[in-house]
PDB file of C-alpha atoms and ligand atoms in Angstrom:
ATOM      1  CA  MET A  11     -18.913 -87.200  50.647  1.00 57.00           C
ATOM      2  CA  GLN A  12     -17.365 -86.500  54.163  1.00 63.00           C
ATOM      3  CA  ASP A  13     -19.679 -87.120  57.116  1.00 68.00           C
ATOM      4  CA  LYS A  14     -19.714 -83.427  58.027  1.00 63.00           C
ATOM      5  CA  ASP A  15     -20.612 -82.345  54.457  1.00 62.00           C
ATOM      6  CA  ALA A  16     -23.491 -85.013  54.528  1.00 65.00           C
ATOM      7  CA  LEU A  17     -24.655 -83.621  57.977  1.00 66.00           C
ATOM      8  CA  SER A  18     -24.569 -80.010  56.898  1.00 58.00           C
ATOM      9  CA  THR A  19     -26.368 -80.886  53.618  1.00 57.00           C
ATOM     10  CA  LEU A  20     -29.110 -82.655  55.686  1.00 58.00           C
ATOM     11  CA  THR A  21     -29.400 -79.659  58.129  1.00 58.00           C
ATOM     12  CA  TRP A  22     -29.745 -77.311  54.989  1.00 52.00           C
ATOM     13  CA  LEU A  23     -32.487 -79.555  53.623  1.00 51.00           C
ATOM     14  CA  LEU A  24     -34.278 -79.572  57.017  1.00 53.00           C
ATOM     15  CA  ASP A  25     -34.165 -75.852  57.254  1.00 50.00           C
ATOM     16  CA  ALA A  26     -35.598 -75.671  53.770  1.00 47.00           C
ATOM     17  CA  GLY A  27     -38.528 -77.788  54.921  1.00 50.00           C
ATOM     18  CA  ALA A  28     -37.531 -80.932  52.961  1.00 55.00           C
ATOM     19  CA  ASP A  29     -37.844 -83.173  56.092  1.00 56.00           C
ATOM     20  CA  GLU A  30     -39.797 -86.224  55.089  1.00 56.00           C
ATOM     21  CA  ALA A  31     -38.393 -89.260  53.255  1.00 56.00           C
ATOM     22  CA  MET A  32     -40.666 -90.081  50.361  1.00 52.00           C
ATOM     23  CA  GLY A  33     -39.267 -93.559  49.663  1.00 50.00           C
ATOM     24  CA  GLU A  34     -37.031 -96.269  50.970  1.00 52.00           C
ATOM     25  CA  GLU A  35     -34.420 -95.876  48.294  1.00 58.00           C
ATOM     26  CA  PRO A  36     -32.487 -92.652  47.540  1.00 60.00           C
ATOM     27  CA  VAL A  37     -33.221 -91.200  44.037  1.00 56.00           C
ATOM     28  CA  ASN A  38     -30.805 -89.096  42.071  1.00 58.00           C
ATOM     29  CA  ARG A  39     -33.325 -86.829  40.339  1.00 49.00           C
ATOM     30  CA  LEU A  40     -30.605 -84.836  38.662  1.00 52.00           C
ATOM     31  CA  LYS A  41     -29.351 -87.911  36.585  1.00 55.00           C
ATOM     32  CA  ALA A  42     -30.879 -88.360  33.154  1.00 49.00           C
ATOM     33  CA  PRO A  43     -31.730 -91.902  32.491  1.00 46.00           C
ATOM     34  CA  MET A  44     -29.485 -93.778  30.065  1.00 46.00           C
ATOM     35  CA  PRO A  45     -30.693 -93.154  26.411  1.00 42.00           C
ATOM     36  CA  HIS A  46     -31.961 -96.172  24.466  1.00 41.00           C
ATOM     37  CA  PRO A  47     -29.056 -97.907  22.598  1.00 39.00           C
ATOM     38  CA  PRO A  48     -29.229 -96.714  18.939  1.00 42.00           C
ATOM     39  CA  LEU A  49     -31.120 -99.259  16.777  1.00 43.00           C
ATOM     40  CA  GLU A  50     -29.532-100.030  13.416  1.00 46.00           C
ATOM     41  CA  GLY A  51     -31.536 -99.944  10.146  1.00 45.00           C
ATOM     42  CA  PRO A  52     -34.832 -98.325   9.095  1.00 44.00           C
ATOM     43  CA  GLU A  53     -36.580 -99.088  12.365  1.00 43.00           C
ATOM     44  CA  GLY A  54     -33.792 -97.307  14.240  1.00 43.00           C
ATOM     45  CA  ARG A  55     -34.029 -94.253  12.099  1.00 44.00           C
ATOM     46  CA  ALA A  56     -37.991 -94.187  12.402  1.00 42.00           C
ATOM     47  CA  ARG A  57     -37.748 -94.345  16.121  1.00 42.00           C
ATOM     48  CA  ALA A  58     -35.145 -91.669  16.408  1.00 40.00           C
ATOM     49  CA  GLN A  59     -37.403 -89.351  14.303  1.00 41.00           C
ATOM     50  CA  ALA A  60     -40.489 -90.005  16.267  1.00 39.00           C
ATOM     51  CA  ARG A  61     -38.809 -89.275  19.699  1.00 39.00           C
ATOM     52  CA  PRO A  62     -38.925 -85.585  20.300  1.00 36.00           C
ATOM     53  CA  VAL A  63     -35.678 -83.828  21.587  1.00 34.00           C
ATOM     54  CA  GLY A  64     -35.574 -84.185  25.497  1.00 34.00           C
ATOM     55  CA  SER A  65     -38.247 -86.895  25.633  1.00 32.00           C
ATOM     56  CA  GLN A  66     -36.032 -88.869  28.003  1.00 32.00           C
ATOM     57  CA  PHE A  67     -36.570 -86.082  30.441  1.00 33.00           C
ATOM     58  CA  VAL A  68     -40.350 -86.231  29.980  1.00 34.00           C
ATOM     59  CA  SER A  69     -40.306 -89.948  30.573  1.00 35.00           C
ATOM     60  CA  ALA A  70     -38.149 -89.554  33.764  1.00 35.00           C
ATOM     61  CA  ALA A  71     -40.559 -86.867  35.023  1.00 35.00           C
ATOM     62  CA  SER A  72     -43.624 -89.040  34.418  1.00 38.00           C
ATOM     63  CA  LYS A  73     -42.023 -91.940  36.137  1.00 35.00           C
ATOM     64  CA  PHE A  74     -41.416 -89.706  39.113  1.00 34.00           C
ATOM     65  CA  ARG A  75     -44.951 -88.705  39.229  1.00 37.00           C
ATOM     66  CA  GLU A  76     -46.022 -92.316  39.121  1.00 35.00           C
ATOM     67  CA  ARG A  77     -43.831 -93.091  42.094  1.00 38.00           C
ATOM     68  CA  GLU A  78     -44.882 -90.069  44.152  1.00 39.00           C
ATOM     69  CA  GLN A  79     -48.593 -90.505  43.937  1.00 39.00           C
ATOM     70  CA  PRO A  80     -50.348 -93.535  45.532  1.00 39.00           C
ATOM     71  CA  PRO A  81     -52.799 -95.225  43.042  1.00 40.00           C
ATOM     72  CA  SER A  82     -56.234 -93.920  43.526  1.00 41.00           C
ATOM     73  CA  PRO A  83     -59.286 -96.092  42.745  1.00 44.00           C
ATOM     74  CA  THR A  84     -61.050 -93.177  41.118  1.00 49.00           C
ATOM     75  CA  PRO A  85     -59.424 -90.463  38.963  1.00 49.00           C
ATOM     76  CA  PRO A  86     -58.988 -87.180  41.001  1.00 54.00           C
ATOM     77  CA  PRO A  87     -61.563 -84.587  40.063  1.00 55.00           C
ATOM     78  CA  SER A  88     -60.507 -81.768  37.768  1.00 60.00           C
ATOM     79  CA  ASP A  89     -59.804 -78.470  39.380  1.00 65.00           C
ATOM     80  CA  ASN A  90     -63.270 -77.120  38.415  1.00 71.00           C
ATOM     81  CA  ASP A  91     -65.133 -80.091  39.730  1.00 88.00           C
ATOM     82  CA  ALA A  92     -62.932 -79.909  42.901  1.00 92.00           C
ATOM     83  CA  ILE A  93     -63.749 -76.169  43.398  1.00 94.00           C
ATOM     84  CA  GLY A  94     -67.542 -76.968  42.699  1.00 94.00           C
ATOM     85  CA  THR A  95     -67.475 -79.930  45.250  1.00 96.00           C
ATOM     86  CA  ALA A  96     -65.541 -77.672  47.839  1.00 96.00           C
ATOM     87  CA  GLN A  97     -68.263 -74.905  47.480  1.00 96.00           C
ATOM     88  CA  ARG A  98     -71.178 -77.390  47.940  1.00 96.00           C
ATOM     89  CA  SER A  99     -69.702 -79.197  50.697  1.00 97.00           C
ATOM     90  CA  ALA A 100     -68.628 -76.070  52.576  1.00 98.00           C
ATOM     91  CA  ALA A 101     -71.937 -74.510  52.133  1.00 97.00           C
ATOM     92  CA  ALA A 102     -73.864 -77.510  53.508  1.00 98.00           C
ATOM     93  CA  ALA A 103     -71.889 -77.403  56.844  1.00 98.00           C
ATOM     94  CA  SER A 104     -73.950 -75.732  59.545  1.00 98.00           C
ATOM     95  CA  SER A 105     -71.456 -75.843  62.314  1.00 98.00           C
ATOM     96  CA  LEU A 106     -67.704 -75.729  62.987  1.00 98.00           C
ATOM     97  CA  ALA A 107     -67.791 -79.473  63.658  1.00 98.00           C
ATOM     98  CA  ASP A 108     -69.599 -80.060  60.397  1.00 98.00           C
ATOM     99  CA  LEU A 109     -67.148 -78.014  58.380  1.00 98.00           C
ATOM    100  CA  LYS A 110     -64.193 -79.943  59.972  1.00 98.00           C
ATOM    101  CA  ALA A 111     -65.733 -83.327  58.958  1.00 98.00           C
ATOM    102  CA  ALA A 112     -66.419 -81.904  55.370  1.00 98.00           C
ATOM    103  CA  LEU A 113     -62.924 -80.818  55.103  1.00 98.00           C
ATOM    104  CA  GLU A 114     -61.565 -84.247  56.331  1.00 98.00           C
ATOM    105  CA  ALA A 115     -63.795 -85.957  53.779  1.00 98.00           C
ATOM    106  CA  PHE A 116     -62.771 -83.607  50.799  1.00 97.00           C
ATOM    107  CA  GLU A 117     -60.454 -85.361  48.198  1.00 96.00           C
ATOM    108  CA  GLY A 118     -60.176 -82.738  45.667  1.00 95.00           C
ATOM    109  CA  CYS A 119     -56.958 -81.096  46.811  1.00 95.00           C
ATOM    110  CA  GLY A 120     -53.715 -82.875  45.891  1.00 95.00           C
ATOM    111  CA  LEU A 121     -51.817 -81.654  48.928  1.00 97.00           C
ATOM    112  CA  LYS A 122     -54.031 -83.978  51.168  1.00 97.00           C
ATOM    113  CA  ARG A 123     -52.276 -87.032  49.665  1.00 95.00           C
ATOM    114  CA  GLY A 124     -48.954 -85.811  50.959  1.00 95.00           C
ATOM    115  CA  ALA A 125     -50.136 -84.589  54.399  1.00 97.00           C
ATOM    116  CA  THR A 126     -50.384 -86.584  57.609  1.00 97.00           C
ATOM    117  CA  THR A 127     -53.400 -84.695  59.077  1.00 98.00           C
ATOM    118  CA  THR A 128     -56.033 -82.256  57.974  1.00 98.00           C
ATOM    119  CA  VAL A 129     -55.246 -79.063  60.110  1.00 98.00           C
ATOM    120  CA  PHE A 130     -58.509 -77.255  60.984  1.00 98.00           C
ATOM    121  CA  ALA A 131     -58.167 -74.801  63.666  1.00 98.00           C
ATOM    122  CA  ASP A 132     -57.264 -74.158  67.409  1.00 98.00           C
ATOM    123  CA  GLY A 133     -58.346 -71.770  70.060  1.00 98.00           C
ATOM    124  CA  THR A 134     -61.620 -70.268  71.199  1.00 98.00           C
ATOM    125  CA  PRO A 135     -64.082 -69.467  68.358  1.00 98.00           C
ATOM    126  CA  THR A 136     -66.404 -67.651  70.650  1.00 98.00           C
ATOM    127  CA  GLY A 137     -63.943 -64.991  71.523  1.00 97.00           C
ATOM    128  CA  GLY A 138     -64.629 -62.770  68.380  1.00 98.00           C
ATOM    129  CA  ILE A 139     -60.998 -62.580  67.357  1.00 98.00           C
ATOM    130  CA  MET A 140     -59.778 -64.800  64.424  1.00 98.00           C
ATOM    131  CA  PHE A 141     -56.168 -65.162  63.105  1.00 99.00           C
ATOM    132  CA  ILE A 142     -55.569 -66.591  59.772  1.00 98.00           C
ATOM    133  CA  GLY A 143     -52.156 -67.927  58.620  1.00 98.00           C
ATOM    134  CA  GLU A 144     -50.856 -69.573  55.544  1.00 98.00           C
ATOM    135  CA  ALA A 145     -50.554 -73.419  55.668  1.00 98.00           C
ATOM    136  CA  PRO A 146     -49.421 -76.081  58.249  1.00 98.00           C
ATOM    137  CA  GLY A 147     -45.683 -76.715  58.386  1.00 97.00           C
ATOM    138  CA  ARG A 148     -44.057 -79.984  59.657  1.00 97.00           C
ATOM    139  CA  ASP A 149     -44.906 -79.614  63.327  1.00 98.00           C
ATOM    140  CA  GLU A 150     -48.545 -78.612  62.597  1.00 98.00           C
ATOM    141  CA  ASP A 151     -48.959 -81.484  60.182  1.00 98.00           C
ATOM    142  CA  ARG A 152     -47.814 -83.896  62.848  1.00 97.00           C
ATOM    143  CA  ALA A 153     -49.876 -82.242  65.664  1.00 98.00           C
ATOM    144  CA  GLY A 154     -53.019 -81.547  63.539  1.00 98.00           C
ATOM    145  CA  LYS A 155     -53.150 -78.116  64.894  1.00 98.00           C
ATOM    146  CA  PRO A 156     -52.176 -74.725  63.476  1.00 98.00           C
ATOM    147  CA  PHE A 157     -49.169 -72.762  64.720  1.00 98.00           C
ATOM    148  CA  VAL A 158     -47.582 -75.310  67.062  1.00 98.00           C
ATOM    149  CA  GLY A 159     -43.955 -74.906  65.913  1.00 98.00           C
ATOM    150  CA  ARG A 160     -41.523 -72.192  66.327  1.00 98.00           C
ATOM    151  CA  ALA A 161     -43.574 -69.639  64.537  1.00 98.00           C
ATOM    152  CA  GLY A 162     -46.628 -70.645  66.643  1.00 98.00           C
ATOM    153  CA  GLN A 163     -44.685 -70.128  69.916  1.00 98.00           C
ATOM    154  CA  LEU A 164     -43.757 -66.583  68.755  1.00 98.00           C
ATOM    155  CA  LEU A 165     -47.432 -66.150  67.715  1.00 98.00           C
ATOM    156  CA  ASP A 166     -48.453 -67.153  71.258  1.00 98.00           C
ATOM    157  CA  ARG A 167     -45.960 -64.636  72.866  1.00 98.00           C
ATOM    158  CA  MET A 168     -47.358 -61.888  70.415  1.00 98.00           C
ATOM    159  CA  LEU A 169     -50.878 -62.630  71.452  1.00 98.00           C
ATOM    160  CA  ALA A 170     -50.007 -62.792  75.118  1.00 98.00           C
ATOM    161  CA  SER A 171     -48.376 -59.245  74.755  1.00 97.00           C
ATOM    162  CA  ILE A 172     -51.774 -57.703  74.296  1.00 98.00           C
ATOM    163  CA  GLY A 173     -53.827 -59.872  76.487  1.00 97.00           C
ATOM    164  CA  LEU A 174     -54.918 -62.550  73.961  1.00 98.00           C
ATOM    165  CA  SER A 175     -54.699 -66.302  74.067  1.00 98.00           C
ATOM    166  CA  ARG A 176     -55.992 -69.385  72.444  1.00 98.00           C
ATOM    167  CA  GLN A 177     -57.393 -70.547  75.592  1.00 98.00           C
ATOM    168  CA  THR A 178     -59.474 -67.498  76.388  1.00 98.00           C
ATOM    169  CA  ASN A 179     -60.550 -65.330  73.280  1.00 98.00           C
ATOM    170  CA  THR A 180     -58.675 -66.038  70.025  1.00 98.00           C
ATOM    171  CA  TYR A 181     -59.278 -68.583  67.311  1.00 98.00           C
ATOM    172  CA  ILE A 182     -56.524 -69.519  64.858  1.00 99.00           C
ATOM    173  CA  THR A 183     -56.714 -71.159  61.356  1.00 98.00           C
ATOM    174  CA  ASN A 184     -54.898 -71.220  58.040  1.00 98.00           C
ATOM    175  CA  VAL A 185     -55.844 -70.689  54.330  1.00 98.00           C
ATOM    176  CA  MET A 186     -54.805 -74.078  53.602  1.00 98.00           C
ATOM    177  CA  ALA A 187     -55.713 -77.213  55.668  1.00 98.00           C
ATOM    178  CA  TRP A 188     -52.875 -79.426  54.391  1.00 98.00           C
ATOM    179  CA  ARG A 189     -49.183 -78.947  54.455  1.00 98.00           C
ATOM    180  CA  PRO A 190     -47.476 -78.122  50.999  1.00 97.00           C
ATOM    181  CA  PRO A 191     -44.580 -80.229  50.383  1.00 95.00           C
ATOM    182  CA  ASP A 192     -41.279 -78.427  51.409  1.00 92.00           C
ATOM    183  CA  ASN A 193     -43.387 -75.721  52.875  1.00 92.00           C
ATOM    184  CA  ARG A 194     -43.720 -74.106  49.355  1.00 96.00           C
ATOM    185  CA  ASP A 195     -46.301 -71.566  48.739  1.00 95.00           C
ATOM    186  CA  PRO A 196     -49.735 -73.036  47.835  1.00 95.00           C
ATOM    187  CA  THR A 197     -50.581 -72.574  44.080  1.00 95.00           C
ATOM    188  CA  PRO A 198     -53.646 -70.394  43.144  1.00 93.00           C
ATOM    189  CA  GLU A 199     -55.525 -73.600  42.233  1.00 93.00           C
ATOM    190  CA  GLU A 200     -54.751 -75.113  45.716  1.00 95.00           C
ATOM    191  CA  GLY A 201     -55.730 -71.969  47.447  1.00 95.00           C
ATOM    192  CA  ALA A 202     -58.976 -71.836  45.303  1.00 95.00           C
ATOM    193  CA  MET A 203     -60.000 -75.329  46.553  1.00 95.00           C
ATOM    194  CA  CYS A 204     -59.547 -74.460  50.129  1.00 97.00           C
ATOM    195  CA  LEU A 205     -61.000 -70.951  49.873  1.00 97.00           C
ATOM    196  CA  PRO A 206     -64.780 -72.184  49.981  1.00 97.00           C
ATOM    197  CA  PHE A 207     -63.939 -73.843  53.158  1.00 98.00           C
ATOM    198  CA  LEU A 208     -62.196 -70.960  54.777  1.00 98.00           C
ATOM    199  CA  ARG A 209     -64.780 -68.503  53.851  1.00 98.00           C
ATOM    200  CA  ARG A 210     -67.422 -70.781  55.428  1.00 98.00           C
ATOM    201  CA  HIS A 211     -65.175 -71.154  58.413  1.00 98.00           C
ATOM    202  CA  ILE A 212     -65.126 -67.444  58.874  1.00 98.00           C
ATOM    203  CA  GLU A 213     -68.966 -67.245  58.590  1.00 98.00           C
ATOM    204  CA  LEU A 214     -69.554 -70.035  61.119  1.00 98.00           C
ATOM    205  CA  ALA A 215     -66.878 -68.597  63.584  1.00 98.00           C
ATOM    206  CA  ASP A 216     -68.521 -65.218  63.140  1.00 97.00           C
ATOM    207  CA  PRO A 217     -65.362 -63.131  64.381  1.00 98.00           C
ATOM    208  CA  LYS A 218     -65.813 -59.512  65.138  1.00 98.00           C
ATOM    209  CA  VAL A 219     -62.183 -58.872  64.080  1.00 98.00           C
ATOM    210  CA  ILE A 220     -59.915 -60.724  61.669  1.00 98.00           C
ATOM    211  CA  VAL A 221     -56.218 -60.658  61.438  1.00 98.00           C
ATOM    212  CA  LEU A 222     -54.366 -61.983  58.421  1.00 98.00           C
ATOM    213  CA  LEU A 223     -50.764 -63.273  59.026  1.00 98.00           C
ATOM    214  CA  GLY A 224     -48.485 -62.604  56.023  1.00 98.00           C
ATOM    215  CA  ALA A 225     -48.609 -62.287  52.290  1.00 97.00           C
ATOM    216  CA  VAL A 226     -50.096 -65.538  51.270  1.00 97.00           C
ATOM    217  CA  ALA A 227     -53.085 -65.148  53.623  1.00 98.00           C
ATOM    218  CA  ALA A 228     -53.386 -61.572  52.418  1.00 98.00           C
ATOM    219  CA  ARG A 229     -53.334 -62.808  48.722  1.00 96.00           C
ATOM    220  CA  HIS A 230     -55.889 -65.516  49.159  1.00 96.00           C
ATOM    221  CA  VAL A 231     -58.387 -63.872  51.506  1.00 97.00           C
ATOM    222  CA  VAL A 232     -58.427 -60.234  50.267  1.00 97.00           C
ATOM    223  CA  GLY A 233     -56.722 -60.553  46.941  1.00 96.00           C
ATOM    224  CA  LEU A 234     -53.717 -58.388  48.046  1.00 97.00           C
ATOM    225  CA  SER A 235     -51.330 -57.962  44.975  1.00 95.00           C
ATOM    226  CA  GLU A 236     -48.840 -55.664  46.467  1.00 94.00           C
ATOM    227  CA  GLY A 237     -46.148 -56.640  48.950  1.00 95.00           C
ATOM    228  CA  ILE A 238     -47.091 -57.227  52.638  1.00 97.00           C
ATOM    229  CA  MET A 239     -44.451 -54.871  53.841  1.00 98.00           C
ATOM    230  CA  ARG A 240     -46.378 -52.021  52.085  1.00 97.00           C
ATOM    231  CA  SER A 241     -49.741 -52.955  53.339  1.00 98.00           C
ATOM    232  CA  ARG A 242     -49.073 -54.331  56.864  1.00 98.00           C
ATOM    233  CA  GLY A 243     -50.788 -52.284  59.440  1.00 98.00           C
ATOM    234  CA  ARG A 244     -53.684 -51.553  57.201  1.00 98.00           C
ATOM    235  CA  TRP A 245     -57.160 -52.061  58.253  1.00 98.00           C
ATOM    236  CA  MET A 246     -59.774 -53.279  55.515  1.00 98.00           C
ATOM    237  CA  ASP A 247     -63.394 -54.445  55.554  1.00 98.00           C
ATOM    238  CA  TYR A 248     -64.298 -58.131  55.175  1.00 98.00           C
ATOM    239  CA  ARG A 249     -67.961 -59.051  54.322  1.00 96.00           C
ATOM    240  CA  ILE A 250     -69.802 -61.753  56.147  1.00 92.00           C
ATOM    241  CA  GLY A 251     -73.215 -61.679  54.566  1.00 90.00           C
ATOM    242  CA  GLU A 252     -74.792 -58.310  55.606  1.00 92.00           C
ATOM    243  CA  GLN A 253     -72.103 -57.313  58.088  1.00 95.00           C
ATOM    244  CA  THR A 254     -68.733 -55.953  57.695  1.00 97.00           C
ATOM    245  CA  VAL A 255     -65.955 -57.154  59.857  1.00 98.00           C
ATOM    246  CA  PRO A 256     -62.685 -55.144  60.371  1.00 98.00           C
ATOM    247  CA  LEU A 257     -59.649 -57.094  59.039  1.00 98.00           C
ATOM    248  CA  LEU A 258     -55.926 -56.194  59.844  1.00 98.00           C
ATOM    249  CA  LEU A 259     -52.991 -57.163  57.746  1.00 98.00           C
ATOM    250  CA  THR A 260     -49.680 -57.887  59.459  1.00 98.00           C
ATOM    251  CA  LEU A 261     -46.488 -59.798  59.230  1.00 98.00           C
ATOM    252  CA  HIS A 262     -46.332 -63.611  59.605  1.00 98.00           C
ATOM    253  CA  PRO A 263     -44.394 -64.770  62.775  1.00 98.00           C
ATOM    254  CA  ALA A 264     -42.235 -67.088  60.614  1.00 98.00           C
ATOM    255  CA  TYR A 265     -41.011 -64.054  58.752  1.00 98.00           C
ATOM    256  CA  LEU A 266     -40.308 -62.337  61.918  1.00 98.00           C
ATOM    257  CA  LEU A 267     -38.200 -65.243  63.044  1.00 98.00           C
ATOM    258  CA  ARG A 268     -36.188 -64.685  60.034  1.00 98.00           C
ATOM    259  CA  GLN A 269     -36.177 -60.819  60.141  1.00 98.00           C
ATOM    260  CA  PRO A 270     -36.267 -60.077  63.871  1.00 98.00           C
ATOM    261  CA  ALA A 271     -35.548 -56.377  63.186  1.00 98.00           C
ATOM    262  CA  HIS A 272     -39.086 -56.226  61.810  1.00 98.00           C
ATOM    263  CA  LYS A 273     -40.650 -57.285  65.007  1.00 98.00           C
ATOM    264  CA  LYS A 274     -41.091 -53.561  65.894  1.00 98.00           C
ATOM    265  CA  LEU A 275     -43.492 -53.230  62.968  1.00 98.00           C
ATOM    266  CA  ALA A 276     -45.508 -56.246  64.118  1.00 98.00           C
ATOM    267  CA  TRP A 277     -45.661 -54.614  67.560  1.00 98.00           C
ATOM    268  CA  ARG A 278     -47.194 -51.404  66.062  1.00 98.00           C
ATOM    269  CA  ASP A 279     -49.759 -53.587  64.353  1.00 98.00           C
ATOM    270  CA  LEU A 280     -50.430 -55.245  67.650  1.00 98.00           C
ATOM    271  CA  GLN A 281     -50.854 -52.085  69.392  1.00 98.00           C
ATOM    272  CA  SER A 282     -53.377 -50.996  66.643  1.00 98.00           C
ATOM    273  CA  LEU A 283     -55.228 -54.406  67.044  1.00 98.00           C
ATOM    274  CA  ALA A 284     -55.543 -53.933  70.779  1.00 98.00           C
ATOM    275  CA  ALA A 285     -56.895 -50.381  70.499  1.00 98.00           C
ATOM    276  CA  ARG A 286     -59.642 -51.689  67.965  1.00 98.00           C
ATOM    277  CA  LEU A 287     -60.420 -54.723  70.287  1.00 98.00           C
ATOM    278  CA  GLU A 288     -60.734 -52.322  73.217  1.00 98.00           C
ATOM    279  CA  SER A 289     -62.989 -50.075  71.236  1.00 97.00           C
ATOM    280  CA  LEU A 290     -65.200 -53.140  70.424  1.00 98.00           C
ATOM    281  CA  ASN A 291     -65.079 -54.154  74.041  1.00 97.00           C
ATOM    282  CA  LEU A 292     -63.472 -57.416  73.145  1.00 97.00           C
ATOM    283  CA  LEU A 293     -60.439 -56.592  75.264  1.00 96.00           C
ATOM    284  CA  GLU A 294     -60.376 -54.940  78.605  1.00 89.00           C
ATOM    285  CA  ARG A 295     -58.937 -51.406  78.391  1.00 83.00           C
ATOM    286  CA  ARG A 296     -55.346 -51.521  79.408  1.00 76.00           C
ATOM    287  CA  ASP A 297     -55.314 -47.836  80.912  1.00 71.00           C
ATOM    288  CA  ALA A 298     -58.444 -49.009  83.118  1.00 62.00           C
ATOM    289  CA  VAL A 299     -57.712 -48.587  86.815  1.00 51.00           C
ATOM    290  CA  SER A 300     -58.343 -51.868  88.574  1.00 50.00           C
TER     291      SER A 300
HETATM  292  N1  URA B  72     -47.310 -71.131  59.401  1.00 82.51           N
HETATM  293  C1  URA B  72     -48.610 -70.988  59.167  1.00 82.51           C
HETATM  294  O1  URA B  72     -48.949 -70.075  58.314  1.00 82.51           O
HETATM  295  N2  URA B  72     -49.468 -71.788  59.785  1.00 82.51           N
HETATM  296  C2  URA B  72     -49.124 -72.547  60.613  1.00 82.51           C
HETATM  297  O2  URA B  72     -50.005 -73.289  61.135  1.00 82.51           O
HETATM  298  C3  URA B  72     -47.803 -72.888  61.037  1.00 82.51           C
HETATM  299  C4  URA B  72     -46.778 -72.050  60.313  1.00 82.51           C
END
């Protein structure tokens, strides 16, 4: 391969989110292992019959899994156990600091093994405005804070355009506390394990308005089944105990980086958010004479 081909392949992989080396030696995962040399005689025939078609691929896949996962002293809990543990541990947290510690101690979600940090939240929880994204990316995984990469910088500019900021009034978290490999969508099982923590997070932060960024957050938090393009701009109700909190669906800033023409739609959603915040006295009226 020419140097420039190798470089462009690397750039492509990086853009796709494959930015971590998993081992010292390169592995060609497309190459099937050498089949066993055929054995002569009855033993050979018996072994050939016992081995199902394609079994060499199964054994290659299980070797891959063995290599990817560091040995753990106790077997990981099954999904049901893990969700139960997540529910109990989240429910026992009586402050945001408790909840952060509980999440850091939780071992039920496989994503944690591939992540560098547990990404909890950033911003001002007392401001009454909570934004929820999908999952940490590479920059967030390194920094241990949500939305610090390019999408986060765009989010900061979007917030600033209506007078919001992490420093003064806005609190930001994600559905998932750990980065999924290659930035893939979290699976329903992974989401189900993180959801008890997120729901408790919302209760403890006690926001007066919630904003969900993108389809994945909308799917996990309010069970949205249709596309985000159809539902963005929609206000819904989110129940926290006895109270109902207004919740807005909007586009994810990473999507807006890929589709800048849709920024105008996000701008409309931001105007709607600003109007709601003003009506709740969470934001100073922009038409007020100073
Ligand atoms: N995208 C998200 O959904 N969350 C982050 O923290 C960063 C990028």
